[in-house]
Coordinates of C-alpha atoms in Angstrom, one line a residue:
X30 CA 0.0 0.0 0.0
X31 CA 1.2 3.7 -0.9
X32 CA 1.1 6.6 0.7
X33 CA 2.0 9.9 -0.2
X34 CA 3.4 12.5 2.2
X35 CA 3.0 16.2 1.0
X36 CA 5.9 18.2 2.2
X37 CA 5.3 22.1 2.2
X38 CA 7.7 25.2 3.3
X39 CA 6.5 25.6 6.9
X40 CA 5.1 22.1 7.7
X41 CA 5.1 21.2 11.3
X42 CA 8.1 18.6 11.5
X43 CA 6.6 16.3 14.2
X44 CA 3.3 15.9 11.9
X45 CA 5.8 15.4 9.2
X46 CA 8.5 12.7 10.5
X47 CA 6.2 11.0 13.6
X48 CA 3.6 9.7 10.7
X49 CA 6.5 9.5 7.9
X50 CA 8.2 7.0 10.4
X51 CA 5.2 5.2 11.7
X52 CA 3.8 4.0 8.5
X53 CA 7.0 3.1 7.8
X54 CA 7.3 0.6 10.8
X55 CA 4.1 -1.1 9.2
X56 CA 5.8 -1.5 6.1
X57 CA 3.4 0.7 4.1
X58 CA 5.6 2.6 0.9
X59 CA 5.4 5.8 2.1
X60 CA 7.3 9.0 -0.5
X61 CA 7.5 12.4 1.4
X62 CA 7.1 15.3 -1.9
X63 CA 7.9 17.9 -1.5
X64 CA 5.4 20.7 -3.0
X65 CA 8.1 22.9 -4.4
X66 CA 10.7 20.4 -5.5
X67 CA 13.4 18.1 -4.3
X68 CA 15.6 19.8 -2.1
X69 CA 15.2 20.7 1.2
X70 CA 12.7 21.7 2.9
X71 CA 12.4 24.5 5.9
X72 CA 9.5 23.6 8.2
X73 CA 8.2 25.5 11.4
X74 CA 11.2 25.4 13.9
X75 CA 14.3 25.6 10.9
X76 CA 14.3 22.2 10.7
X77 CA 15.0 20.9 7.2
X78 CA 13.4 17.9 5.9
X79 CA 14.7 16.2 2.6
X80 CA 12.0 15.0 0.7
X81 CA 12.3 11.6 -1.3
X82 CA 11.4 13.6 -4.3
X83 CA 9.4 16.3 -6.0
X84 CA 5.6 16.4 -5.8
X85 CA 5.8 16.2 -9.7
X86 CA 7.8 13.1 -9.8
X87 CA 5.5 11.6 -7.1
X88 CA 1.9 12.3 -8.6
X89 CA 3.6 10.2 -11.7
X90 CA 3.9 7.1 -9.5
X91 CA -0.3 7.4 -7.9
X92 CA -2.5 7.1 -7.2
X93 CA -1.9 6.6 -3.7
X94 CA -3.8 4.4 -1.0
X95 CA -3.5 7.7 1.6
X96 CA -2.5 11.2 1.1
X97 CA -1.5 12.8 3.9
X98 CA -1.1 16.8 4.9
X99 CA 0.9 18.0 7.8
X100 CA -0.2 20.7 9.2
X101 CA 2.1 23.8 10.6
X102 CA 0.3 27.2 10.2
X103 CA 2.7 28.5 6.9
X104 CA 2.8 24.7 5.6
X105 CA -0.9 24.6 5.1
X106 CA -1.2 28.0 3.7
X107 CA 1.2 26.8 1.2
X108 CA -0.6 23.6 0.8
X109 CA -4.0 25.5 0.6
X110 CA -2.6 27.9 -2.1
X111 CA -1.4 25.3 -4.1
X112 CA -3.9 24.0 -7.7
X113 CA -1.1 20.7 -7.9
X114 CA -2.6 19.9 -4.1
X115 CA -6.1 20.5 -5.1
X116 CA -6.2 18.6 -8.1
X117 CA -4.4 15.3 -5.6
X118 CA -6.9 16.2 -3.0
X119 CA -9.9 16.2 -5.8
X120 CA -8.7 12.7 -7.2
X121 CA -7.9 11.1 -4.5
X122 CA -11.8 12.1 -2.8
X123 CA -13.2 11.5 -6.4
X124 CA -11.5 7.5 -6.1
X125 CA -12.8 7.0 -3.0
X126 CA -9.3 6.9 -0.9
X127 CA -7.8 8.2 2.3
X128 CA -6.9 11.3 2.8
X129 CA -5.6 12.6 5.7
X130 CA -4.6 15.8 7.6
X131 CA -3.4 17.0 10.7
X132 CA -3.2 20.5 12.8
X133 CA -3.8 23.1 10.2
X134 CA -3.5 20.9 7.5
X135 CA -7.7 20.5 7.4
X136 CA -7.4 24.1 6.1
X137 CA -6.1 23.1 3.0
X138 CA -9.4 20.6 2.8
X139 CA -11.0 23.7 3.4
X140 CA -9.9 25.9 1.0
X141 CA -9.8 23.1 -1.8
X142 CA -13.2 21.8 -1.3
X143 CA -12.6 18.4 0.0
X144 CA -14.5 16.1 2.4
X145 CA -17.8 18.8 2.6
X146 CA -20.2 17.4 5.4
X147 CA -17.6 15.3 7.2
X148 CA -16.7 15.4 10.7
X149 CA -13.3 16.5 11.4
X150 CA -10.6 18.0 14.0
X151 CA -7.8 20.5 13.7
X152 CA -5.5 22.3 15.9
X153 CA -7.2 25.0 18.4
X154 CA -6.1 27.5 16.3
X155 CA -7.9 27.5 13.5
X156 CA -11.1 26.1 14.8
X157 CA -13.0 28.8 14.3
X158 CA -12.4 29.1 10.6
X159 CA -13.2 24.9 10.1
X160 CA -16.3 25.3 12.2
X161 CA -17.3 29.0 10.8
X162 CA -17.1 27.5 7.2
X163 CA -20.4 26.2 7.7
X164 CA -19.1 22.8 5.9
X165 CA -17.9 20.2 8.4
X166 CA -19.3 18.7 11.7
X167 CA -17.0 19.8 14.1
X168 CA -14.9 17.6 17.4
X169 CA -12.8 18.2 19.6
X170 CA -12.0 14.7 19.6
X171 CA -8.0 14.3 19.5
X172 CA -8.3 11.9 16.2
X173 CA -11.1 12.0 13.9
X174 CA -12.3 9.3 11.3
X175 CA -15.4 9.6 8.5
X176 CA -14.7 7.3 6.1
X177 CA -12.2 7.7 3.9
X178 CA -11.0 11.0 5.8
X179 CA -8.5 11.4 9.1
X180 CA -7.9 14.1 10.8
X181 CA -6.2 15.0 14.0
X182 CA -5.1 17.7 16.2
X183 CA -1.5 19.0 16.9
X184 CA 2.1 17.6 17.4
X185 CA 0.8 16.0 20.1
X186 CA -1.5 13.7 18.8
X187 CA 0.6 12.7 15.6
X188 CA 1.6 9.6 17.0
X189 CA -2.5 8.5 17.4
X190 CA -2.9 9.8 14.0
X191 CA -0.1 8.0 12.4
X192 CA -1.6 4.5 14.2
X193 CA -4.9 5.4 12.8
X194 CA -3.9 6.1 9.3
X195 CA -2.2 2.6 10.0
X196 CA -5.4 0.7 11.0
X197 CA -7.2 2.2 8.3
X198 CA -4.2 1.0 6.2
X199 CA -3.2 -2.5 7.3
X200 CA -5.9 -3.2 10.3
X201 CA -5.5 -3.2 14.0
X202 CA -3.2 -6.6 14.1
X203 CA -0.7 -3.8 12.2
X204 CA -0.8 -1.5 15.2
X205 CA -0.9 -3.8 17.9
X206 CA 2.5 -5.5 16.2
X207 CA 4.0 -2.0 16.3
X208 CA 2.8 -0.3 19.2
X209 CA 5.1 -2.0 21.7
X210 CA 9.0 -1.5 20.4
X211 CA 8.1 2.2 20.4
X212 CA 6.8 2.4 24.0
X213 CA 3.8 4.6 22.8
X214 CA 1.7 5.0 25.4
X215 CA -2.2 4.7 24.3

């Protein structure tokens, strides 16, 4: 199973690497794009991230199983902004596959017009504008799932994300097999 990984300039590197790494453990093919190219990528706290290649070189190798969006407050405006994003996010809602964002990464579901009428979380933050949109059921819940959509809540939470974009994935035997060697506590 595939997953892509959309890397933006100011993603949130927790939301990035935790759910990068975690899927990973479960053996699912995960590439980490990156929006703008191949090389690398500053996120929130000056980390930089190398992405396993460009997002143009990835969308030749879909469509994916998941696509997932990490949030960060600049990363999702630049995920938001972008038509390459939408047009992923459009295909992968049209086929009926996972998508998946965290923190203020449902922002960019917002702005692109993806998953209308779901139930979904984000970070504190930018509550207001997810529930003032009018078109999703809002939780505070820290993980959210409707379907074919996750979403989840803040750096903290990306571990519980990552496991449940795993179950979703490869089924709970998957998470219960990798749960353990990381000591993550549930």
């Amino acid at each position: 199973m595939s997953v892509l990984v959309i890397l933006a300039t100011g993603a949130e590197e927790m939301e990035t690497v935790i759910p990068t790494d975690v899927m990973r453990r479960a053996q699912l093919n995960v590439t980490v794009a990156g929006l703008s190219g191949a090389d690398p990528v500053v996120c929130s706290r000056n980390v930089k991230l190398v992405p396993d290649k460009s997002l143009d070189d990835a969308v030749k190798e879909g469509p994916y199983d998941a696509v997932v969006l990490p949030g960060g407050g600049d990363g999702a405006k630049n995920l938001a902004a972008s038509e390459k994003v939408k047009k992923i996010l459009q295909e992968q809602e049209a086929g009926g596959r996972i998508i998946a964002a965290i923190c203020a990464g449902p922002t960019a579901l917002l702005s692109h017009g993806i998953a209308k009428g779901k139930k979904v979380t984000s970070h504190p933050g930018v509550k207001d504008k997810m529930e003032g949109s009018g078109q999703y059921t809002y939780s505070e819940d820290r993980v959210v799932r409707d379907g074919q959509l996750i979403t989840s809540r803040g750096p903290g939470t990306a571990f519980e994300f990552a496991l449940a974009l795993v179950e979703a994935l490869k089924g709970k035997e998957t998470v219960d097999k990798i749960v353990p060697p990381m000591l993550v506590k549930l």
